[in-house]
Short mmCIF file of C-alpha atoms in Angstrom, two decimals:
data_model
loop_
_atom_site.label_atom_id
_atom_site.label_comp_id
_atom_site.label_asym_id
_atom_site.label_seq_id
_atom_site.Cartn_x
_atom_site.Cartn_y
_atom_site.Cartn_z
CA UNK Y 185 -25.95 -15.22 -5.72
CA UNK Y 186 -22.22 -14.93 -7.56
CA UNK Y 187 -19.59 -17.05 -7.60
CA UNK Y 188 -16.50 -15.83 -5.99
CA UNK Y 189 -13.10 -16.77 -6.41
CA UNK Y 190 -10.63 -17.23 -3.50
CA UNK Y 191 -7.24 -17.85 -4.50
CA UNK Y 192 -4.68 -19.16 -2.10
CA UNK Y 193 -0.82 -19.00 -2.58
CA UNK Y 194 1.62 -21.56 -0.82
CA UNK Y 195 5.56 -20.40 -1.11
CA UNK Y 196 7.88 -23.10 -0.21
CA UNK Y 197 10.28 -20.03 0.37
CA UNK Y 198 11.06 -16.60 -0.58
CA UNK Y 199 11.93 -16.98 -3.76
CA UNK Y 200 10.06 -19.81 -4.75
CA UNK Y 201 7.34 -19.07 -7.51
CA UNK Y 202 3.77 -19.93 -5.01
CA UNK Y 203 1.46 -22.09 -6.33
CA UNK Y 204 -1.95 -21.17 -6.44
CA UNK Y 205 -5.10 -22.90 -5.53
CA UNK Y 206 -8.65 -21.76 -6.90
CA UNK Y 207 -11.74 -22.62 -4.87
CA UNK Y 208 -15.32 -20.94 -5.88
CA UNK Y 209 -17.56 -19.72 -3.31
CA UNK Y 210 -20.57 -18.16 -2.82
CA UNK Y 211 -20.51 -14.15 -1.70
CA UNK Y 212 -22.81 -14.99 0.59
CA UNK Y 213 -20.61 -17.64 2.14
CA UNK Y 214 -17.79 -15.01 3.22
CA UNK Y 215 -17.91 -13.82 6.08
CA UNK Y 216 -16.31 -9.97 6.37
CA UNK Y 217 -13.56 -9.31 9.36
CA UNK Y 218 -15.21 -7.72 12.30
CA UNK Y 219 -14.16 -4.06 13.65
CA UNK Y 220 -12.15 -5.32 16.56
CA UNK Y 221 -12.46 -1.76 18.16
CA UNK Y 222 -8.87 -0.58 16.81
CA UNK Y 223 -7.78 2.87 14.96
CA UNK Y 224 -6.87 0.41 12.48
CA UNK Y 225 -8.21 -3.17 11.99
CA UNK Y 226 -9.14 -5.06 9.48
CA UNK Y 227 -12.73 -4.71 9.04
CA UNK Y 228 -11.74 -0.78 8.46
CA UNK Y 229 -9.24 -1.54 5.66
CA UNK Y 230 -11.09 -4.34 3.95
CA UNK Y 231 -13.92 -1.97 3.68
CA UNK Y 232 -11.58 0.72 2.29
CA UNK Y 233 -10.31 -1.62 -0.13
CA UNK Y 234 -14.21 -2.27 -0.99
CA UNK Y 235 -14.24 1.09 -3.08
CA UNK Y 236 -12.10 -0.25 -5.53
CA UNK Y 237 -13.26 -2.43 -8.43
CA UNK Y 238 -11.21 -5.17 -7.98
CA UNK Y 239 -12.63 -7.49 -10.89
CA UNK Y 240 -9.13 -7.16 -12.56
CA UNK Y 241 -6.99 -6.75 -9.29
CA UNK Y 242 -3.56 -8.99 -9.89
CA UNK Y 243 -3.27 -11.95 -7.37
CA UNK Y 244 -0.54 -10.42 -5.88
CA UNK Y 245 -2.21 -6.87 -4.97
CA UNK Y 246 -4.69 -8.92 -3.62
CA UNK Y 247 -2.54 -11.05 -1.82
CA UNK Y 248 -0.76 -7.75 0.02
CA UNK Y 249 -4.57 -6.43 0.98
CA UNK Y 250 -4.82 -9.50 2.96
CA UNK Y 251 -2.02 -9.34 4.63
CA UNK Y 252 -2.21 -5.35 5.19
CA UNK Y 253 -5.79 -6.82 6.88
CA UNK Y 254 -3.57 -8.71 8.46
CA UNK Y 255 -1.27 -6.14 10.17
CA UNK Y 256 -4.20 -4.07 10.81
CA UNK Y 257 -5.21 -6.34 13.60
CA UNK Y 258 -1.91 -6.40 15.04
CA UNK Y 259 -1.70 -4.16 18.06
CA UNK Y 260 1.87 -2.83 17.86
CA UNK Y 261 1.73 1.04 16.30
CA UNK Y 262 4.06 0.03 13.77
CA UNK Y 263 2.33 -2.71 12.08
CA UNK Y 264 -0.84 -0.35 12.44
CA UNK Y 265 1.12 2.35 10.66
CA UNK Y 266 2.53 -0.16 7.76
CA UNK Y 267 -1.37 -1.18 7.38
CA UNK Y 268 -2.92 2.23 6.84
CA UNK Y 269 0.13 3.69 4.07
CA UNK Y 270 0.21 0.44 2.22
CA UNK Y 271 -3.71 0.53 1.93
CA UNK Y 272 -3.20 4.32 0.73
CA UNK Y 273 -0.36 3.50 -1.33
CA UNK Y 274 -2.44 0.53 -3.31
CA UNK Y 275 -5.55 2.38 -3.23
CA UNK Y 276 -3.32 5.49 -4.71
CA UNK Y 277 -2.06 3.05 -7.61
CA UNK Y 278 -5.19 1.87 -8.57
CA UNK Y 279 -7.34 5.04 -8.79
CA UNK Y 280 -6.71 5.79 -12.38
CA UNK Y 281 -7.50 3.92 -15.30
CA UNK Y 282 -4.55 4.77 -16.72
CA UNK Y 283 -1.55 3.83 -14.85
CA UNK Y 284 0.94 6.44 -14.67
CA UNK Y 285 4.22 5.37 -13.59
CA UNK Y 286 6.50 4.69 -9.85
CA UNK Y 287 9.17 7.43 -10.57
CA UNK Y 288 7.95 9.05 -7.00
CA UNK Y 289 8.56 5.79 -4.99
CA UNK Y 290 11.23 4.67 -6.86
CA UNK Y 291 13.23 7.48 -6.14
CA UNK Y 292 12.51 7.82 -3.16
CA UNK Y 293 13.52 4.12 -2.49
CA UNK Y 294 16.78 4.91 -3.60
CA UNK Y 295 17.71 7.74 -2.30
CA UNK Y 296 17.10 6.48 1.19
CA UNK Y 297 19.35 3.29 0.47
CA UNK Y 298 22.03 5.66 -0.49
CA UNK Y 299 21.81 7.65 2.41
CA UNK Y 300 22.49 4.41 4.67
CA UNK Y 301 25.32 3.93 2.43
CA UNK Y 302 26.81 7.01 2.66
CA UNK Y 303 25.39 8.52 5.83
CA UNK Y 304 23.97 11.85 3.87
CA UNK Y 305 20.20 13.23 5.03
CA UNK Y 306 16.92 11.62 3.57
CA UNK Y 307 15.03 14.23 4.73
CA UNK Y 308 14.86 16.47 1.62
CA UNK Y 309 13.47 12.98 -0.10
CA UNK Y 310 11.56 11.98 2.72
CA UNK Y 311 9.72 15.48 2.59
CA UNK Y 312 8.84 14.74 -1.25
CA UNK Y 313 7.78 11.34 -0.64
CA UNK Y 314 5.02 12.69 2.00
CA UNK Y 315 3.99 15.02 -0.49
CA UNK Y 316 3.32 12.58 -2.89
CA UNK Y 317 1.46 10.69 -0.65
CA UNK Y 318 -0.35 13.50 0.25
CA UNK Y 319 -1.46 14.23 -3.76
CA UNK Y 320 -2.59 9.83 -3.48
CA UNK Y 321 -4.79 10.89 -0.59
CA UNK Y 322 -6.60 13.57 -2.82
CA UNK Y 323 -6.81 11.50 -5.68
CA UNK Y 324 -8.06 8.33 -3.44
CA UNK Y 325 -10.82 11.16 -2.40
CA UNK Y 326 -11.81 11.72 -6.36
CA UNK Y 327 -12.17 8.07 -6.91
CA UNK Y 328 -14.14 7.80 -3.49
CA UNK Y 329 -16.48 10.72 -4.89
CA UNK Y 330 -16.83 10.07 -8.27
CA UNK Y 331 -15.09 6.45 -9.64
CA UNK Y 332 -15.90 7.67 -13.43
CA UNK Y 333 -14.60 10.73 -13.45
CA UNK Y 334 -11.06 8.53 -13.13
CA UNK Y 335 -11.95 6.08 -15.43
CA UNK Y 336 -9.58 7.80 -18.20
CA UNK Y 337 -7.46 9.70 -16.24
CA UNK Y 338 -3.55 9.30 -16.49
CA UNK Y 339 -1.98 8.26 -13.02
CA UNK Y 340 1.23 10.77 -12.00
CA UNK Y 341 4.15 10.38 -13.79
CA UNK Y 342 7.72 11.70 -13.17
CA UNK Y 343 10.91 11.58 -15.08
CA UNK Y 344 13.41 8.04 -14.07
CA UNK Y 345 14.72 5.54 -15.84
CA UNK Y 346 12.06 2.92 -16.82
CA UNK Y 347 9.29 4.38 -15.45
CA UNK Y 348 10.31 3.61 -11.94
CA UNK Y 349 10.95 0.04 -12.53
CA UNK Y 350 14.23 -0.15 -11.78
CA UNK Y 351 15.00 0.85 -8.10
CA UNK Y 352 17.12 -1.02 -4.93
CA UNK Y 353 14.23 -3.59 -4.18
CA UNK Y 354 16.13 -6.33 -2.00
CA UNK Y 355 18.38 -3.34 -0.14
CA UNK Y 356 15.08 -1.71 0.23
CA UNK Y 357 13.48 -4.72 1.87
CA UNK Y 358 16.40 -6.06 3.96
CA UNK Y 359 15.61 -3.00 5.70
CA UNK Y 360 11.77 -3.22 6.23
CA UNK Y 361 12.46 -7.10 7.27
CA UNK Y 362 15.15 -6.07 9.87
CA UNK Y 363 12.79 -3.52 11.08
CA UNK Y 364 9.58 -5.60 11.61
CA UNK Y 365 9.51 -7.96 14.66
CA UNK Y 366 6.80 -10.70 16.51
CA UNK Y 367 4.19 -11.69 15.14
CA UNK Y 368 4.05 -9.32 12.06
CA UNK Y 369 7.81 -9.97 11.27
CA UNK Y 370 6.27 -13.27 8.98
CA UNK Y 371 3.27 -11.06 7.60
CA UNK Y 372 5.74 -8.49 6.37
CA UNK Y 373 7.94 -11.41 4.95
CA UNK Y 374 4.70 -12.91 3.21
CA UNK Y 375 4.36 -9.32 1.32
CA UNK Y 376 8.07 -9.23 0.67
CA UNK Y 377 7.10 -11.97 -1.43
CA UNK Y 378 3.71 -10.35 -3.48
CA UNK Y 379 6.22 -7.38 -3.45
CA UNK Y 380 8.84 -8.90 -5.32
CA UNK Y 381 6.71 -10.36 -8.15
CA UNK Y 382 5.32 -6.78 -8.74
CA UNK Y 383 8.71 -5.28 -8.92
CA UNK Y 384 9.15 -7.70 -12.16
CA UNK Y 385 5.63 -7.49 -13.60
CA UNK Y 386 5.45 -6.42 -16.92
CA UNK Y 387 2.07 -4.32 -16.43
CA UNK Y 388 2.22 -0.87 -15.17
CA UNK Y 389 0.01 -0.94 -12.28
CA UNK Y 390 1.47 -3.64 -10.64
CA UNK Y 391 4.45 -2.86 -11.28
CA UNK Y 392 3.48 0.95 -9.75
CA UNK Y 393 1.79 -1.00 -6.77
CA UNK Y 394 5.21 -2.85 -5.36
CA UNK Y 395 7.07 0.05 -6.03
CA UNK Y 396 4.63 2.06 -3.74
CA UNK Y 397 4.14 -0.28 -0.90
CA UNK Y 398 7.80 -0.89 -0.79
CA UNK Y 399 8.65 2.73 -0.25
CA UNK Y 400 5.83 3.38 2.18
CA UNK Y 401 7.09 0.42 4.12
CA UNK Y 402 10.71 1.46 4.95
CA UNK Y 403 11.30 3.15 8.33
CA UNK Y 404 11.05 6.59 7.89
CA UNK Y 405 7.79 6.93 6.00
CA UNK Y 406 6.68 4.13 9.17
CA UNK Y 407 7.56 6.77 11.58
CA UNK Y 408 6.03 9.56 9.44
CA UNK Y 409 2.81 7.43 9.51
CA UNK Y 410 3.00 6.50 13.22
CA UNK Y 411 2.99 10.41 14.37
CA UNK Y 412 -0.05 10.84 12.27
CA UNK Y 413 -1.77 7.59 12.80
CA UNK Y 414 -4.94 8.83 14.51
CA UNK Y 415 -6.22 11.27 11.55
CA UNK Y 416 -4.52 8.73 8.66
CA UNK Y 417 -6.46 5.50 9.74
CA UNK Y 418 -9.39 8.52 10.48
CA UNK Y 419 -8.87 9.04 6.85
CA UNK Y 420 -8.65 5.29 5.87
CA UNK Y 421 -12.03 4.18 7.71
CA UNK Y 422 -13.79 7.60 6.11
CA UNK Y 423 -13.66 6.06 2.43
CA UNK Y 424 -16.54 3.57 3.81
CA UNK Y 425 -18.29 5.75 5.63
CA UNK Y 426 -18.73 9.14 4.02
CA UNK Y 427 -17.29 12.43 3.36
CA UNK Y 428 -13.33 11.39 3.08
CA UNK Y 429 -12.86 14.79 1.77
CA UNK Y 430 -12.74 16.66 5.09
CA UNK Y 431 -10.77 13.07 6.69
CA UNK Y 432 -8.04 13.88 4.23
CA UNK Y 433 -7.39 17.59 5.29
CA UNK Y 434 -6.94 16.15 8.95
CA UNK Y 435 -4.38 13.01 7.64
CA UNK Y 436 -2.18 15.45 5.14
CA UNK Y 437 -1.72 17.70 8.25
CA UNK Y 438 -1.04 15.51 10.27
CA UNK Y 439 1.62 13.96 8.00
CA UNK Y 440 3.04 17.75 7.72
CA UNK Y 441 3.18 18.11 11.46
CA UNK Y 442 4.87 14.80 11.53
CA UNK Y 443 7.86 15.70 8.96
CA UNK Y 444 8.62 18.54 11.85
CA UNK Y 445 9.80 15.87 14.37
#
């Protein structure tokens, strides 16, 4: 019979600093979302999230797996699509017990708000982006497999300036905003919030967390992950229930096929 801690954050506005309530309650007392039939929901990404130990998870990660629950139950493809990346972005992030650092996302991030700037291509940096995203998805299958064998492993890590701390954020995000409408236009604005206090964390992970979810939010890695929905939210319910390993082949070729349209 533990204790459990729910923390809930109130934001008077964007860029007000949330307060946060503590309440304890029993584990027994939560009830888990039910699998509303949906490629994605949230019973299928809260379970994902379940592989993960999460007894020193920052408020704010936390805080966007809620909400990704969130837009899982949303029935637009979009908000689907934004729920199954972020979940393998975080998971990605915090598979290593070393953090490595965001120089993948980070550039990435950039690059594409240069290219609406200047009207050049993203599609040499979108291809590198899937890649990467591709190489979480196998390392989110070691960590499924074998959580240990992680334990002291070093996370990726690239060569930018400051690790990948230092990247467009609010260009980045005016962009996912614009792009998100109904009902999960104020969920995404809730995690532009959790996102913004990672981008200035001082610790690694969390800092590596934002970065991710902010670059697997903007449009074109949405539209990446809405061609291959079907085999990537396959992928995303397989980490509960078994044998992720041959889920993954299907979701990285489907994210392949997707690049070609």
């Amino acid at each position: 019979m533990l204790p459990i801690v729910l923390v809930l954050l109130v934001a008077t506005s964007a860029l007000a600093a949330p307060g946060v309530n503590l309440s304890i309650r029993n584990v027994n007392d939560v009830v888990p979302p039910k699998h509303n039939g949906g490629i994605v929901s949230a019973f299928l990404t809260n379970q994902a999230f379940e592989i993960v130990d999460g007894g020193d998870t920052a408020t704010y990660v936390l805080n966007l797996q809620q909400v990704i629950d969130d837009l899982a139950n949303q029935g637009d493809k979009s908000s689907q699509a934004l729920a199954a990346g972020q979940a393998i972005a975080i998971l990605g992030a915090l598979s290593t017990g070393i953090p490595g650092d965001a120089c993948a996302p980070a550039n990435f991030i950039n690059a594409y708000v240069s290219s609406l700037r200047s009207g050049n291509s993203v599609g040499p940096a979108l291809a590198k982006f899937v890649n990467v995203l591709k190489q979480n998805i196998d390392q989110i299958v070691q960590y499924a497999n074998n959580p240990n064998q992680l334990k002291n492993a070093v996370g990726p890590r690239g060569n930018c300036n400051g690790g990948g701390r230092n990247y467009q954020f609010e260009a980045a995000w005016d962009t996912i905003l614009s792009n998100a409408s109904g009902a999960s236009a104020g969920l995404v604005n809730e995690q532009y919030c959790a996102a913004k206090r990672l981008f200035t964390a001082f610790n690694a992970q969390n800092s590596n967390v934002g970065a991710y979810v902010t670059a697997v939010s903007l449009p074109p890695v949405n539209r990446i992950l809405q061609e291959a929905l079907g085999p990537v939210a396959k992928f995303v319910a397989s980490l509960s229930s078994g044998n992720p390993a041959a889920a993954a082949a299907g979701a990285k070729n489907a994210l392949d096929n997707a690049l070609r349209y």
